[in-house]
Amino acid sequence: MGEFLYYASWWFGCKFAGRRRPLQSVIFITDRCNLHCAHCNVVKTGPNVTTMSYEQVREHLQYCYDLGSRIIDFEGGEPQLWRDETACDGAGADLNTLIALAREIGFFSITVTTNAQLPITADSDLVWISLDGLQEAHDEQRGKGTFERALENIAACDHPNLNVNMVVTNRNYQDFEAVAQLVKDNPRLNRFSFSFYLPYESRDLLPSSKQRGAVIDTALALKKAGYPLMNSLAGLKLLRDPQLFIDKKQCWISNFIQSDGTRIPTCPGEPAGICADCGFGMGAEMALLFKLNPSMVKAGLTVRSSK
Ligand SMILES: C[S@@+](CC[C@H](N)C(=O)[O-])C[C@H]1O[C@@H](n2cnc3c(N)ncnc32)[C@H](O)[C@@H]1O
Ligand code: SF4
């Protein structure tokens, strides 16, 4: 079945037959990282680090595909660090081996999210690069020199679909417009997306509702002015206040596989009990997907194509 027909049948099945099949799967292939960001709730160090083997990733990919998922996001830790030297009869495997495997299984679209501290070599359909402000704020959140290195690696990369994701905290929210401008002005970058900090481990970096409202107002104005903001207009309005979509949320549309193999059939924010503070841009978009909101469908279709 072609992509469009598959998505249409998925939607009808969910909407009218009450099926609950994920469309997107997020797979944390390692929680090892070359950074240790202030806001990160994933990264582990020392003996606590878990990395999946090639075989484990293969099993999880097949499981997600069999559930009905057709979009894969490889996450970490830092996914570009992932290796399994013993895989493929001793030939070894890296992130691009996993991307090829996902295509072979039949996924329609493959995404990688990276901190861009290494040359960006991922051969995915779409790459998300984390930029959490201009130099000062980004480096405060992610470590000294990380902003400059990310920009160097963006400049040296010829991937046709590089995009930026910003996690907005109470320390970097003033840089929101400047990051949108940076993306607009950089010919290597396509689109800009953002989420608010999710308080999994502490509330220290959580933006106040006033700061959150100011960012949403700026985002709405930039979107209307033609800035390449991925979040849809309707999604932005919902993201202003999680109470607006908490009873409409459809967080089962993405399932998550943690690096230790734990399979979570919904956004991990739900079992963690943080939905009342949801700032996950995708969370709002998923609620709209279910309603087939036109601005969300347009945003979803354009982000998967290059500029
Ligand atoms: C966990 S990282 C893994 C990929 C890569 N290492 C990177 O930094 O882009 C994936 C995304 O999750 C975001 N993230 C990490 N902790 C978060 C939190 N507590 N709230 C919201 N986003 C978070 C990161 O900023 C990044 O955009
Ligand atoms: S680079 Fe990514 S995974 Fe690593 S600590 Fe930062 S947010 Fe977490």
mmCIF file of C-alpha atoms and ligand atoms in Angstrom, residues 28 33 37 39-42 75-79 113-115 128-130 132 142 165 167 195-200, ligand 1:
data_model
loop_
_atom_site.group_PDB
_atom_site.id
_atom_site.type_symbol
_atom_site.label_atom_id
_atom_site.label_comp_id
_atom_site.label_asym_id
_atom_site.label_seq_id
_atom_site.Cartn_x
_atom_site.Cartn_y
_atom_site.Cartn_z
ATOM 1 C CA PHE A 28 16.388 5.571 22.173
ATOM 2 C CA CYS A 33 26.221 11.157 25.056
ATOM 3 C CA CYS A 37 22.988 19.269 29.134
ATOM 4 C CA HIS A 39 17.820 20.247 30.932
ATOM 5 C CA CYS A 40 18.305 16.647 29.768
ATOM 6 C CA ASN A 41 16.248 13.876 31.334
ATOM 7 C CA VAL A 42 17.678 11.083 29.188
ATOM 8 C CA GLU A 75 17.067 9.284 19.535
ATOM 9 C CA GLY A 76 19.600 9.088 22.331
ATOM 10 C CA GLY A 77 21.767 10.054 24.089
ATOM 11 C CA GLU A 78 23.637 11.052 21.004
ATOM 12 C CA PRO A 79 22.526 8.742 18.170
ATOM 13 C CA THR A 113 17.846 14.082 16.382
ATOM 14 C CA THR A 114 21.420 15.188 17.075
ATOM 15 C CA ASN A 115 23.381 17.705 19.125
ATOM 16 C CA TRP A 128 16.655 17.607 13.811
ATOM 17 C CA ILE A 129 19.529 19.619 15.268
ATOM 18 C CA SER A 130 19.208 20.923 18.798
ATOM 19 C CA ASP A 132 18.829 26.025 22.539
ATOM 20 C CA ARG A 142 24.749 22.496 26.629
ATOM 21 C CA ASN A 165 14.640 22.126 17.392
ATOM 22 C CA VAL A 167 13.849 23.425 23.961
ATOM 23 C CA SER A 195 9.036 22.461 22.657
ATOM 24 C CA PHE A 196 8.917 23.798 26.167
ATOM 25 C CA TYR A 197 11.087 22.151 28.797
ATOM 26 C CA LEU A 198 9.432 19.042 30.243
ATOM 27 C CA PRO A 199 9.838 18.811 34.029
ATOM 28 C CA TYR A 200 10.691 15.098 34.300
HETATM 29 C C1 LIG B 1 17.360 13.663 24.421
HETATM 30 S S1 LIG B 1 17.974 14.545 23.020
HETATM 31 C C2 LIG B 1 18.786 13.294 22.080
HETATM 32 C C3 LIG B 1 19.364 13.778 20.795
HETATM 33 C C4 LIG B 1 20.587 14.662 20.872
HETATM 34 N N1 LIG B 1 21.504 14.264 21.853
HETATM 35 C C5 LIG B 1 20.200 16.114 21.025
HETATM 36 O O1 LIG B 1 20.513 16.723 22.030
HETATM 37 O O2 LIG B 1 19.554 16.619 20.107
HETATM 38 C C6 LIG B 1 16.504 14.806 22.035
HETATM 39 C C7 LIG B 1 15.801 16.105 22.293
HETATM 40 O O3 LIG B 1 15.200 16.050 23.588
HETATM 41 C C8 LIG B 1 15.369 17.312 24.176
HETATM 42 N N2 LIG B 1 15.233 17.214 25.634
HETATM 43 C C9 LIG B 1 16.063 16.629 26.521
HETATM 44 N N3 LIG B 1 15.593 16.769 27.784
HETATM 45 C C10 LIG B 1 14.425 17.475 27.678
HETATM 46 C C11 LIG B 1 13.469 17.956 28.620
HETATM 47 N N4 LIG B 1 13.593 17.751 29.937
HETATM 48 N N5 LIG B 1 12.398 18.650 28.145
HETATM 49 C C12 LIG B 1 12.252 18.863 26.809
HETATM 50 N N6 LIG B 1 13.114 18.414 25.878
HETATM 51 C C13 LIG B 1 14.188 17.741 26.312
HETATM 52 C C14 LIG B 1 16.761 17.724 23.708
HETATM 53 O O4 LIG B 1 16.983 19.118 23.878
HETATM 54 C C15 LIG B 1 16.714 17.319 22.271
HETATM 55 O O5 LIG B 1 16.130 18.332 21.456
#
